[in-house]
JSON list of C-alpha atoms and ligand atoms in Angstrom, two decimals:
[
{"chain": "A", "resi": 1497, "resn": "MET", "atom": "CA", "xyz": [-8.34, 14.77, 39.04]},
{"chain": "A", "resi": 1498, "resn": "GLY", "atom": "CA", "xyz": [-7.24, 18.44, 39.04]},
{"chain": "A", "resi": 1499, "resn": "SER", "atom": "CA", "xyz": [-4.07, 18.83, 36.66]},
{"chain": "A", "resi": 1500, "resn": "ILE", "atom": "CA", "xyz": [-3.47, 18.08, 33.30]},
{"chain": "A", "resi": 1501, "resn": "THR", "atom": "CA", "xyz": [-0.47, 16.50, 34.89]},
{"chain": "A", "resi": 1502, "resn": "GLU", "atom": "CA", "xyz": [-2.85, 14.25, 36.50]},
{"chain": "A", "resi": 1503, "resn": "ARG", "atom": "CA", "xyz": [-4.81, 13.37, 33.88]},
{"chain": "A", "resi": 1504, "resn": "LEU", "atom": "CA", "xyz": [-2.23, 13.09, 31.20]},
{"chain": "A", "resi": 1505, "resn": "ASN", "atom": "CA", "xyz": [-0.81, 10.08, 33.67]},
{"chain": "A", "resi": 1506, "resn": "PHE", "atom": "CA", "xyz": [-4.03, 8.88, 34.12]},
{"chain": "A", "resi": 1507, "resn": "VAL", "atom": "CA", "xyz": [-4.62, 8.33, 30.70]},
{"chain": "A", "resi": 1508, "resn": "LYS", "atom": "CA", "xyz": [-1.46, 6.83, 29.62]},
{"chain": "A", "resi": 1509, "resn": "LYS", "atom": "CA", "xyz": [-1.97, 4.38, 32.85]},
{"chain": "A", "resi": 1510, "resn": "ASN", "atom": "CA", "xyz": [-5.67, 3.04, 30.84]},
{"chain": "A", "resi": 1511, "resn": "LEU", "atom": "CA", "xyz": [-3.43, 2.25, 27.50]},
{"chain": "A", "resi": 1512, "resn": "LYS", "atom": "CA", "xyz": [-1.94, -0.88, 26.56]},
{"chain": "A", "resi": 1513, "resn": "LYS", "atom": "CA", "xyz": [1.80, -1.09, 25.91]},
{"chain": "A", "resi": 1514, "resn": "GLY", "atom": "CA", "xyz": [2.51, 0.09, 22.14]},
{"chain": "A", "resi": 1515, "resn": "VAL", "atom": "CA", "xyz": [-0.41, 2.14, 22.15]},
{"chain": "A", "resi": 1516, "resn": "ARG", "atom": "CA", "xyz": [0.84, 5.79, 21.26]},
{"chain": "A", "resi": 1517, "resn": "LEU", "atom": "CA", "xyz": [-1.11, 9.07, 23.13]},
{"chain": "A", "resi": 1518, "resn": "VAL", "atom": "CA", "xyz": [-1.43, 11.83, 20.27]},
{"chain": "A", "resi": 1519, "resn": "VAL", "atom": "CA", "xyz": [-2.36, 14.77, 23.04]},
{"chain": "A", "resi": 1520, "resn": "VAL", "atom": "CA", "xyz": [-4.76, 16.91, 20.73]},
{"chain": "A", "resi": 1521, "resn": "SER", "atom": "CA", "xyz": [-3.59, 20.70, 21.99]},
{"chain": "A", "resi": 1522, "resn": "LYS", "atom": "CA", "xyz": [-6.17, 22.45, 19.63]},
{"chain": "A", "resi": 1523, "resn": "PHE", "atom": "CA", "xyz": [-7.44, 25.32, 21.06]},
{"chain": "A", "resi": 1524, "resn": "GLN", "atom": "CA", "xyz": [-5.47, 25.19, 24.06]},
{"chain": "A", "resi": 1525, "resn": "ASN", "atom": "CA", "xyz": [-2.77, 27.91, 25.30]},
{"chain": "A", "resi": 1526, "resn": "ASN", "atom": "CA", "xyz": [1.10, 27.28, 24.86]},
{"chain": "A", "resi": 1527, "resn": "GLU", "atom": "CA", "xyz": [1.07, 27.36, 28.88]},
{"chain": "A", "resi": 1528, "resn": "SER", "atom": "CA", "xyz": [-1.40, 24.22, 29.12]},
{"chain": "A", "resi": 1529, "resn": "ILE", "atom": "CA", "xyz": [0.96, 22.89, 26.32]},
{"chain": "A", "resi": 1530, "resn": "ILE", "atom": "CA", "xyz": [4.15, 23.01, 27.88]},
{"chain": "A", "resi": 1531, "resn": "GLU", "atom": "CA", "xyz": [2.38, 21.62, 31.37]},
{"chain": "A", "resi": 1532, "resn": "ALA", "atom": "CA", "xyz": [2.27, 18.35, 29.49]},
{"chain": "A", "resi": 1533, "resn": "TYR", "atom": "CA", "xyz": [5.29, 19.14, 28.14]},
{"chain": "A", "resi": 1534, "resn": "ASN", "atom": "CA", "xyz": [7.17, 19.26, 30.97]},
{"chain": "A", "resi": 1535, "resn": "ALA", "atom": "CA", "xyz": [5.16, 16.26, 32.35]},
{"chain": "A", "resi": 1536, "resn": "GLY", "atom": "CA", "xyz": [7.43, 14.47, 29.93]},
{"chain": "A", "resi": 1537, "resn": "HIS", "atom": "CA", "xyz": [5.20, 14.53, 26.76]},
{"chain": "A", "resi": 1538, "resn": "ARG", "atom": "CA", "xyz": [6.24, 15.19, 23.29]},
{"chain": "A", "resi": 1539, "resn": "LEU", "atom": "CA", "xyz": [3.83, 13.66, 20.79]},
{"chain": "A", "resi": 1540, "resn": "PHE", "atom": "CA", "xyz": [0.99, 16.55, 20.03]},
{"chain": "A", "resi": 1541, "resn": "GLY", "atom": "CA", "xyz": [-1.78, 17.18, 17.77]},
{"chain": "A", "resi": 1542, "resn": "GLU", "atom": "CA", "xyz": [-3.65, 20.02, 16.04]},
{"chain": "A", "resi": 1543, "resn": "SER", "atom": "CA", "xyz": [-6.33, 20.36, 13.42]},
{"chain": "A", "resi": 1544, "resn": "ARG", "atom": "CA", "xyz": [-5.56, 23.97, 11.94]},
{"chain": "A", "resi": 1545, "resn": "VAL", "atom": "CA", "xyz": [-2.64, 24.73, 9.72]},
{"chain": "A", "resi": 1546, "resn": "GLN", "atom": "CA", "xyz": [-2.22, 28.07, 11.53]},
{"chain": "A", "resi": 1547, "resn": "GLU", "atom": "CA", "xyz": [-2.70, 27.14, 15.03]},
{"chain": "A", "resi": 1548, "resn": "LEU", "atom": "CA", "xyz": [-0.10, 24.39, 14.33]},
{"chain": "A", "resi": 1549, "resn": "CYS", "atom": "CA", "xyz": [2.31, 26.78, 12.66]},
{"chain": "A", "resi": 1550, "resn": "SER", "atom": "CA", "xyz": [2.11, 29.44, 15.63]},
{"chain": "A", "resi": 1551, "resn": "LYS", "atom": "CA", "xyz": [2.38, 26.73, 18.13]},
{"chain": "A", "resi": 1552, "resn": "TYR", "atom": "CA", "xyz": [5.22, 25.02, 16.18]},
{"chain": "A", "resi": 1553, "resn": "ARG", "atom": "CA", "xyz": [7.39, 28.32, 16.13]},
{"chain": "A", "resi": 1554, "resn": "ALA", "atom": "CA", "xyz": [6.57, 29.13, 19.99]},
{"chain": "A", "resi": 1555, "resn": "LEU", "atom": "CA", "xyz": [7.05, 25.70, 21.39]},
{"chain": "A", "resi": 1556, "resn": "PRO", "atom": "CA", "xyz": [10.01, 23.14, 22.18]},
{"chain": "A", "resi": 1557, "resn": "LYS", "atom": "CA", "xyz": [11.62, 21.99, 19.08]},
{"chain": "A", "resi": 1558, "resn": "ASP", "atom": "CA", "xyz": [11.60, 18.19, 20.48]},
{"chain": "A", "resi": 1559, "resn": "ILE", "atom": "CA", "xyz": [7.85, 18.33, 20.16]},
{"chain": "A", "resi": 1560, "resn": "GLU", "atom": "CA", "xyz": [6.24, 15.72, 17.65]},
{"chain": "A", "resi": 1561, "resn": "TRP", "atom": "CA", "xyz": [3.67, 17.30, 15.49]},
{"chain": "A", "resi": 1562, "resn": "HIS", "atom": "CA", "xyz": [0.69, 15.22, 13.78]},
{"chain": "A", "resi": 1563, "resn": "PHE", "atom": "CA", "xyz": [-1.82, 17.14, 11.79]},
{"chain": "A", "resi": 1564, "resn": "ILE", "atom": "CA", "xyz": [-5.25, 15.25, 12.17]},
{"chain": "A", "resi": 1565, "resn": "GLY", "atom": "CA", "xyz": [-7.70, 17.71, 10.76]},
{"chain": "A", "resi": 1566, "resn": "HIS", "atom": "CA", "xyz": [-9.22, 18.45, 7.40]},
{"chain": "A", "resi": 1567, "resn": "LEU", "atom": "CA", "xyz": [-6.71, 19.86, 5.35]},
{"chain": "A", "resi": 1568, "resn": "GLN", "atom": "CA", "xyz": [-6.76, 22.08, 2.38]},
{"chain": "A", "resi": 1569, "resn": "THR", "atom": "CA", "xyz": [-3.81, 21.60, -0.47]},
{"chain": "A", "resi": 1570, "resn": "ASN", "atom": "CA", "xyz": [-2.95, 25.11, -0.55]},
{"chain": "A", "resi": 1571, "resn": "LYS", "atom": "CA", "xyz": [-2.03, 25.64, 2.92]},
{"chain": "A", "resi": 1572, "resn": "LEU", "atom": "CA", "xyz": [0.38, 22.54, 2.96]},
{"chain": "A", "resi": 1573, "resn": "ASN", "atom": "CA", "xyz": [3.58, 23.86, 2.13]},
{"chain": "A", "resi": 1574, "resn": "TYR", "atom": "CA", "xyz": [3.79, 25.72, 5.27]},
{"chain": "A", "resi": 1575, "resn": "ILE", "atom": "CA", "xyz": [3.71, 22.53, 7.59]},
{"chain": "A", "resi": 1576, "resn": "ILE", "atom": "CA", "xyz": [5.48, 19.99, 5.35]},
{"chain": "A", "resi": 1577, "resn": "PRO", "atom": "CA", "xyz": [8.80, 20.98, 6.53]},
{"chain": "A", "resi": 1578, "resn": "PHE", "atom": "CA", "xyz": [8.32, 20.10, 10.25]},
{"chain": "A", "resi": 1579, "resn": "VAL", "atom": "CA", "xyz": [4.88, 17.95, 10.57]},
{"chain": "A", "resi": 1580, "resn": "ASN", "atom": "CA", "xyz": [5.80, 14.43, 11.31]},
{"chain": "A", "resi": 1581, "resn": "THR", "atom": "CA", "xyz": [2.64, 12.59, 10.73]},
{"chain": "A", "resi": 1582, "resn": "ILE", "atom": "CA", "xyz": [-0.57, 13.42, 8.89]},
{"chain": "A", "resi": 1583, "resn": "HIS", "atom": "CA", "xyz": [-3.56, 11.43, 9.74]},
{"chain": "A", "resi": 1584, "resn": "SER", "atom": "CA", "xyz": [-5.80, 13.06, 8.01]},
{"chain": "A", "resi": 1585, "resn": "VAL", "atom": "CA", "xyz": [-5.52, 12.06, 4.42]},
{"chain": "A", "resi": 1586, "resn": "ASP", "atom": "CA", "xyz": [-9.10, 11.62, 2.88]},
{"chain": "A", "resi": 1587, "resn": "SER", "atom": "CA", "xyz": [-8.80, 12.47, -1.02]},
{"chain": "A", "resi": 1588, "resn": "LEU", "atom": "CA", "xyz": [-6.05, 11.09, -3.79]},
{"chain": "A", "resi": 1589, "resn": "ARG", "atom": "CA", "xyz": [-5.76, 14.61, -4.63]},
{"chain": "A", "resi": 1590, "resn": "LEU", "atom": "CA", "xyz": [-4.40, 15.54, -1.25]},
{"chain": "A", "resi": 1591, "resn": "LEU", "atom": "CA", "xyz": [-2.48, 12.59, -1.51]},
{"chain": "A", "resi": 1592, "resn": "ASP", "atom": "CA", "xyz": [-1.03, 13.51, -4.78]},
{"chain": "A", "resi": 1593, "resn": "ARG", "atom": "CA", "xyz": [-0.39, 17.08, -3.22]},
{"chain": "A", "resi": 1594, "resn": "ILE", "atom": "CA", "xyz": [1.41, 16.08, -0.37]},
{"chain": "A", "resi": 1595, "resn": "ASN", "atom": "CA", "xyz": [3.79, 13.90, -2.34]},
{"chain": "A", "resi": 1596, "resn": "HIS", "atom": "CA", "xyz": [4.75, 16.73, -4.59]},
{"chain": "A", "resi": 1597, "resn": "CYS", "atom": "CA", "xyz": [5.46, 19.21, -2.05]},
{"chain": "A", "resi": 1598, "resn": "ALA", "atom": "CA", "xyz": [7.12, 17.06, -0.05]},
{"chain": "A", "resi": 1599, "resn": "LEU", "atom": "CA", "xyz": [9.41, 16.09, -3.31]},
{"chain": "A", "resi": 1600, "resn": "LYS", "atom": "CA", "xyz": [9.43, 19.81, -3.77]},
{"chain": "A", "resi": 1601, "resn": "TYR", "atom": "CA", "xyz": [10.93, 20.51, -0.90]},
{"chain": "A", "resi": 1602, "resn": "ASN", "atom": "CA", "xyz": [13.59, 17.87, -0.54]},
{"chain": "A", "resi": 1603, "resn": "SER", "atom": "CA", "xyz": [13.54, 15.17, -3.22]},
{"chain": "A", "resi": 1604, "resn": "ASN", "atom": "CA", "xyz": [14.59, 12.56, -0.44]},
{"chain": "A", "resi": 1605, "resn": "TYR", "atom": "CA", "xyz": [11.88, 13.61, 2.09]},
{"chain": "A", "resi": 1606, "resn": "ARG", "atom": "CA", "xyz": [9.27, 11.05, 2.80]},
{"chain": "A", "resi": 1607, "resn": "ILE", "atom": "CA", "xyz": [6.45, 12.11, 4.73]},
{"chain": "A", "resi": 1608, "resn": "LYS", "atom": "CA", "xyz": [4.17, 9.64, 6.96]},
{"chain": "A", "resi": 1609, "resn": "ILE", "atom": "CA", "xyz": [0.48, 9.61, 6.29]},
{"chain": "A", "resi": 1610, "resn": "LEU", "atom": "CA", "xyz": [-2.53, 7.70, 7.46]},
{"chain": "A", "resi": 1611, "resn": "LEU", "atom": "CA", "xyz": [-5.21, 7.30, 4.82]},
{"chain": "A", "resi": 1612, "resn": "GLN", "atom": "CA", "xyz": [-8.37, 8.48, 6.54]},
{"chain": "A", "resi": 1613, "resn": "MET", "atom": "CA", "xyz": [-11.17, 6.15, 6.33]},
{"chain": "A", "resi": 1614, "resn": "HIS", "atom": "CA", "xyz": [-14.63, 7.04, 6.55]},
{"chain": "A", "resi": 1615, "resn": "ILE", "atom": "CA", "xyz": [-16.62, 4.42, 8.90]},
{"chain": "A", "resi": 1616, "resn": "ALA", "atom": "CA", "xyz": [-19.12, 6.64, 10.87]},
{"chain": "A", "resi": 1617, "resn": "GLN", "atom": "CA", "xyz": [-22.68, 6.88, 10.08]},
{"chain": "A", "resi": 1618, "resn": "GLU", "atom": "CA", "xyz": [-22.50, 10.82, 9.62]},
{"chain": "A", "resi": 1619, "resn": "PRO", "atom": "CA", "xyz": [-22.75, 11.66, 6.04]},
{"chain": "A", "resi": 1620, "resn": "HIS", "atom": "CA", "xyz": [-20.53, 15.15, 6.80]},
{"chain": "A", "resi": 1621, "resn": "LYS", "atom": "CA", "xyz": [-17.18, 13.06, 7.88]},
{"chain": "A", "resi": 1622, "resn": "PHE", "atom": "CA", "xyz": [-14.49, 13.15, 5.86]},
{"chain": "A", "resi": 1623, "resn": "GLY", "atom": "CA", "xyz": [-12.70, 9.66, 4.24]},
{"chain": "A", "resi": 1624, "resn": "PHE", "atom": "CA", "xyz": [-12.32, 7.34, 1.81]},
{"chain": "A", "resi": 1625, "resn": "SER", "atom": "CA", "xyz": [-14.37, 4.21, 1.35]},
{"chain": "A", "resi": 1626, "resn": "PHE", "atom": "CA", "xyz": [-13.06, 1.03, 1.97]},
{"chain": "A", "resi": 1627, "resn": "GLU", "atom": "CA", "xyz": [-13.77, -0.09, -1.93]},
{"chain": "A", "resi": 1628, "resn": "GLU", "atom": "CA", "xyz": [-11.84, 3.46, -3.04]},
{"chain": "A", "resi": 1629, "resn": "ILE", "atom": "CA", "xyz": [-9.16, 2.18, -1.08]},
{"chain": "A", "resi": 1630, "resn": "ASP", "atom": "CA", "xyz": [-9.21, -1.00, -2.31]},
{"chain": "A", "resi": 1631, "resn": "PHE", "atom": "CA", "xyz": [-9.12, 0.07, -6.00]},
{"chain": "A", "resi": 1632, "resn": "PHE", "atom": "CA", "xyz": [-6.03, 2.84, -5.16]},
{"chain": "A", "resi": 1633, "resn": "LEU", "atom": "CA", "xyz": [-3.97, -0.22, -3.86]},
{"chain": "A", "resi": 1634, "resn": "GLU", "atom": "CA", "xyz": [-4.58, -2.73, -6.49]},
{"chain": "A", "resi": 1635, "resn": "LYS", "atom": "CA", "xyz": [-3.71, -0.81, -8.79]},
{"chain": "A", "resi": 1636, "resn": "LYS", "atom": "CA", "xyz": [-0.21, -0.47, -7.60]},
{"chain": "A", "resi": 1637, "resn": "MET", "atom": "CA", "xyz": [-0.56, 3.40, -8.29]},
{"chain": "A", "resi": 1638, "resn": "TRP", "atom": "CA", "xyz": [0.81, 4.27, -4.75]},
{"chain": "A", "resi": 1639, "resn": "LYS", "atom": "CA", "xyz": [3.93, 3.06, -5.34]},
{"chain": "A", "resi": 1640, "resn": "SER", "atom": "CA", "xyz": [4.48, 5.51, -7.56]},
{"chain": "A", "resi": 1641, "resn": "PHE", "atom": "CA", "xyz": [4.39, 8.23, -4.68]},
{"chain": "A", "resi": 1642, "resn": "ARG", "atom": "CA", "xyz": [8.13, 8.42, -4.00]},
{"chain": "A", "resi": 1643, "resn": "ASN", "atom": "CA", "xyz": [7.83, 10.83, -1.40]},
{"chain": "A", "resi": 1644, "resn": "ILE", "atom": "CA", "xyz": [5.07, 9.70, 0.75]},
{"chain": "A", "resi": 1645, "resn": "ASP", "atom": "CA", "xyz": [5.09, 6.82, 3.34]},
{"chain": "A", "resi": 1646, "resn": "ILE", "atom": "CA", "xyz": [1.50, 5.36, 3.86]},
{"chain": "A", "resi": 1647, "resn": "VAL", "atom": "CA", "xyz": [2.07, 3.63, 7.38]},
{"chain": "A", "resi": 1648, "resn": "GLY", "atom": "CA", "xyz": [-1.65, 3.15, 8.40]},
{"chain": "A", "resi": 1649, "resn": "LEU", "atom": "CA", "xyz": [-5.25, 4.11, 8.93]},
{"chain": "A", "resi": 1650, "resn": "MET", "atom": "CA", "xyz": [-7.24, 6.46, 10.76]},
{"chain": "A", "resi": 1651, "resn": "GLY", "atom": "CA", "xyz": [-10.95, 6.56, 11.40]},
{"chain": "A", "resi": 1652, "resn": "MET", "atom": "CA", "xyz": [-13.56, 8.38, 13.61]},
{"chain": "A", "resi": 1653, "resn": "ALA", "atom": "CA", "xyz": [-16.56, 6.80, 14.92]},
{"chain": "A", "resi": 1654, "resn": "THR", "atom": "CA", "xyz": [-19.93, 7.95, 14.94]},
{"chain": "A", "resi": 1655, "resn": "PHE", "atom": "CA", "xyz": [-20.52, 10.55, 17.35]},
{"chain": "A", "resi": 1656, "resn": "THR", "atom": "CA", "xyz": [-23.05, 8.30, 19.60]},
{"chain": "A", "resi": 1657, "resn": "LYS", "atom": "CA", "xyz": [-23.65, 7.24, 23.20]},
{"chain": "A", "resi": 1658, "resn": "ASN", "atom": "CA", "xyz": [-24.24, 3.25, 21.19]},
{"chain": "A", "resi": 1659, "resn": "GLN", "atom": "CA", "xyz": [-21.00, 1.56, 22.54]},
{"chain": "A", "resi": 1660, "resn": "ASN", "atom": "CA", "xyz": [-21.89, -1.54, 20.42]},
{"chain": "A", "resi": 1661, "resn": "GLN", "atom": "CA", "xyz": [-22.15, 0.93, 17.25]},
{"chain": "A", "resi": 1662, "resn": "ILE", "atom": "CA", "xyz": [-18.80, 2.37, 17.80]},
{"chain": "A", "resi": 1663, "resn": "LYS", "atom": "CA", "xyz": [-17.16, -1.18, 18.36]},
{"chain": "A", "resi": 1664, "resn": "LYS", "atom": "CA", "xyz": [-18.64, -2.28, 15.28]},
{"chain": "A", "resi": 1665, "resn": "GLU", "atom": "CA", "xyz": [-17.42, 0.90, 13.52]},
{"chain": "A", "resi": 1666, "resn": "PHE", "atom": "CA", "xyz": [-13.55, 0.19, 14.79]},
{"chain": "A", "resi": 1667, "resn": "THR", "atom": "CA", "xyz": [-13.75, -3.34, 14.26]},
{"chain": "A", "resi": 1668, "resn": "SER", "atom": "CA", "xyz": [-14.59, -2.79, 10.75]},
{"chain": "A", "resi": 1669, "resn": "LEU", "atom": "CA", "xyz": [-11.73, -0.60, 10.21]},
{"chain": "A", "resi": 1670, "resn": "SER", "atom": "CA", "xyz": [-9.54, -2.67, 12.27]},
{"chain": "A", "resi": 1671, "resn": "ILE", "atom": "CA", "xyz": [-10.24, -5.64, 9.77]},
{"chain": "A", "resi": 1672, "resn": "PHE", "atom": "CA", "xyz": [-9.51, -3.83, 6.95]},
{"chain": "A", "resi": 1673, "resn": "PHE", "atom": "CA", "xyz": [-6.40, -2.78, 8.17]},
{"chain": "A", "resi": 1674, "resn": "SER", "atom": "CA", "xyz": [-5.69, -6.50, 8.44]},
{"chain": "A", "resi": 1675, "resn": "LYS", "atom": "CA", "xyz": [-6.72, -7.12, 5.41]},
{"chain": "A", "resi": 1676, "resn": "LEU", "atom": "CA", "xyz": [-4.55, -4.79, 3.67]},
{"chain": "A", "resi": 1677, "resn": "LYS", "atom": "CA", "xyz": [-1.52, -5.33, 5.85]},
{"chain": "A", "resi": 1678, "resn": "ASN", "atom": "CA", "xyz": [-1.83, -9.03, 4.35]},
{"chain": "A", "resi": 1679, "resn": "GLN", "atom": "CA", "xyz": [-2.88, -7.79, 0.77]},
{"chain": "A", "resi": 1680, "resn": "TYR", "atom": "CA", "xyz": [-0.39, -5.31, 0.11]},
{"chain": "A", "resi": 1681, "resn": "PHE", "atom": "CA", "xyz": [1.96, -4.20, 2.67]},
{"chain": "A", "resi": 1682, "resn": "PHE", "atom": "CA", "xyz": [3.10, -7.61, 4.08]},
{"chain": "A", "resi": 1683, "resn": "GLU", "atom": "CA", "xyz": [6.96, -6.51, 3.29]},
{"chain": "A", "resi": 1684, "resn": "LYS", "atom": "CA", "xyz": [6.44, -3.13, 4.47]},
{"chain": "A", "resi": 1685, "resn": "LYS", "atom": "CA", "xyz": [7.09, -3.23, 8.24]},
{"chain": "A", "resi": 1686, "resn": "ASN", "atom": "CA", "xyz": [6.10, 0.91, 7.99]},
{"chain": "A", "resi": 1687, "resn": "PHE", "atom": "CA", "xyz": [2.68, -0.08, 7.61]},
{"chain": "A", "resi": 1688, "resn": "LYS", "atom": "CA", "xyz": [1.26, -0.71, 11.19]},
{"chain": "A", "resi": 1689, "resn": "GLU", "atom": "CA", "xyz": [-0.38, 2.35, 12.51]},
{"chain": "A", "resi": 1690, "resn": "LEU", "atom": "CA", "xyz": [-4.40, 2.44, 13.51]},
{"chain": "A", "resi": 1691, "resn": "SER", "atom": "CA", "xyz": [-5.11, 5.71, 14.52]},
{"chain": "A", "resi": 1692, "resn": "ILE", "atom": "CA", "xyz": [-8.59, 5.67, 16.03]},
{"chain": "A", "resi": 1693, "resn": "GLY", "atom": "CA", "xyz": [-10.05, 6.45, 19.64]},
{"chain": "A", "resi": 1694, "resn": "MET", "atom": "CA", "xyz": [-11.07, 10.09, 21.47]},
{"chain": "A", "resi": 1695, "resn": "SER", "atom": "CA", "xyz": [-11.47, 10.96, 24.83]},
{"chain": "A", "resi": 1696, "resn": "ASP", "atom": "CA", "xyz": [-15.18, 9.14, 24.70]},
{"chain": "A", "resi": 1697, "resn": "ASP", "atom": "CA", "xyz": [-14.25, 5.87, 23.13]},
{"chain": "A", "resi": 1698, "resn": "TYR", "atom": "CA", "xyz": [-10.45, 5.36, 23.01]},
{"chain": "A", "resi": 1699, "resn": "LEU", "atom": "CA", "xyz": [-10.80, 2.16, 26.04]},
{"chain": "A", "resi": 1700, "resn": "LEU", "atom": "CA", "xyz": [-12.85, 0.47, 23.52]},
{"chain": "A", "resi": 1701, "resn": "ALA", "atom": "CA", "xyz": [-10.38, 2.03, 20.20]},
{"chain": "A", "resi": 1702, "resn": "VAL", "atom": "CA", "xyz": [-7.38, 0.10, 22.15]},
{"chain": "A", "resi": 1703, "resn": "GLU", "atom": "CA", "xyz": [-9.40, -2.93, 22.52]},
{"chain": "A", "resi": 1704, "resn": "CYS", "atom": "CA", "xyz": [-9.88, -3.19, 18.79]},
{"chain": "A", "resi": 1705, "resn": "GLY", "atom": "CA", "xyz": [-6.08, -2.76, 18.32]},
{"chain": "A", "resi": 1706, "resn": "SER", "atom": "CA", "xyz": [-5.55, 0.96, 18.18]},
{"chain": "A", "resi": 1707, "resn": "THR", "atom": "CA", "xyz": [-2.05, 2.30, 17.95]},
{"chain": "A", "resi": 1708, "resn": "LEU", "atom": "CA", "xyz": [-2.78, 5.57, 18.29]},
{"chain": "A", "resi": 1709, "resn": "VAL", "atom": "CA", "xyz": [-5.12, 7.40, 19.82]},
{"chain": "A", "resi": 1710, "resn": "ARG", "atom": "CA", "xyz": [-5.79, 11.00, 19.84]},
{"chain": "A", "resi": 1711, "resn": "ILE", "atom": "CA", "xyz": [-7.35, 12.79, 22.87]},
{"chain": "A", "resi": 1712, "resn": "GLY", "atom": "CA", "xyz": [-7.93, 16.58, 23.63]},
{"chain": "A", "resi": 1713, "resn": "ARG", "atom": "CA", "xyz": [-10.71, 16.64, 26.08]},
{"chain": "A", "resi": 1714, "resn": "ASP", "atom": "CA", "xyz": [-10.20, 14.53, 29.13]},
{"chain": "A", "resi": 1715, "resn": "ILE", "atom": "CA", "xyz": [-6.42, 15.93, 29.32]},
{"chain": "A", "resi": 1716, "resn": "PHE", "atom": "CA", "xyz": [-7.42, 19.53, 29.31]},
{"chain": "A", "resi": 1717, "resn": "CYS", "atom": "CA", "xyz": [-10.71, 20.06, 30.39]},
{"chain": "A", "resi": 1718, "resn": "LYS", "atom": "CA", "xyz": [-11.58, 19.29, 34.01]},
{"chain": "A", "resi": 1719, "resn": "LYS", "atom": "CA", "xyz": [-14.38, 17.36, 34.64]},
{"chain": "A", "resi": 1720, "resn": "ASN", "atom": "CA", "xyz": [-16.96, 18.13, 37.28]},
{"chain": "B", "resi": 2277, "resn": "PLP", "atom": "C1", "xyz": [-10.44, 17.24, 18.32]},
{"chain": "B", "resi": 2277, "resn": "PLP", "atom": "C2", "xyz": [-9.93, 15.92, 17.64]},
{"chain": "B", "resi": 2277, "resn": "PLP", "atom": "C3", "xyz": [-9.90, 14.65, 18.70]},
{"chain": "B", "resi": 2277, "resn": "PLP", "atom": "C4", "xyz": [-9.78, 14.98, 20.03]},
{"chain": "B", "resi": 2277, "resn": "PLP", "atom": "O1", "xyz": [-11.45, 14.52, 20.37]},
{"chain": "B", "resi": 2277, "resn": "PLP", "atom": "P1", "xyz": [-11.44, 15.03, 21.91]},
{"chain": "B", "resi": 2277, "resn": "PLP", "atom": "O2", "xyz": [-13.08, 14.66, 22.22]},
{"chain": "B", "resi": 2277, "resn": "PLP", "atom": "O3", "xyz": [-11.16, 15.95, 22.50]},
{"chain": "B", "resi": 2277, "resn": "PLP", "atom": "O4", "xyz": [-10.76, 13.83, 22.50]},
{"chain": "B", "resi": 2277, "resn": "PLP", "atom": "C5", "xyz": [-9.34, 13.45, 17.86]},
{"chain": "B", "resi": 2277, "resn": "PLP", "atom": "N1", "xyz": [-8.98, 13.53, 16.86]},
{"chain": "B", "resi": 2277, "resn": "PLP", "atom": "C6", "xyz": [-9.53, 14.78, 15.66]},
{"chain": "B", "resi": 2277, "resn": "PLP", "atom": "C7", "xyz": [-9.27, 14.31, 14.15]},
{"chain": "B", "resi": 2277, "resn": "PLP", "atom": "C8", "xyz": [-10.24, 15.61, 16.04]},
{"chain": "B", "resi": 2277, "resn": "PLP", "atom": "O5", "xyz": [-10.18, 16.77, 15.45]}
]
């Protein structure tokens, strides 16, 4: 499969109904993104603030931008006005700053966020532990964040070829997601997103209940 359009259509065919595809366009030039855009795709993910801002300026305004990378609080102001969803909220301090920036931007503004959970075995990956999030939600603190809409959870599996390991990690997150939904968010319809799955593991992720897969290389890189 040669073209971006062909690879995009191939990935989409593999997704179940109800699973949305975030095309991860980091490091890609605008021409490549436009090819996916012209094939009808509108949902893209970026992991660096500067890169996202310059692409936002240059590309069509009906693109829905998701931020998926580690986010520094001092750069928040640049993306708050236009970013649709932030997948990578990995600390309470960041949550607090996002709420603050959104409020300052517009007091009625609510920004969609996902809590990034640490499910991998690599210690350097970012994210909350299950215990931290339980504690946070139990205390009902989140209800005071009026300019934030917690719409779900995000996670990254261990970088390994061991499919059982990846499946175990995705399943544990999926179970935790259902538990939170029943325990804290049962009356909140918006809490519905599970952002798991990348180029190498998205089929497993979909099996485990993913609603948002984040795929870059499978769409932009030619395979031999
Ligand atoms: C780069 C990246 C992806 C996409 O990874 P691929 O292996 O290129 O599909 C997904 N999620 C995050 C957080 C990323 O940084």
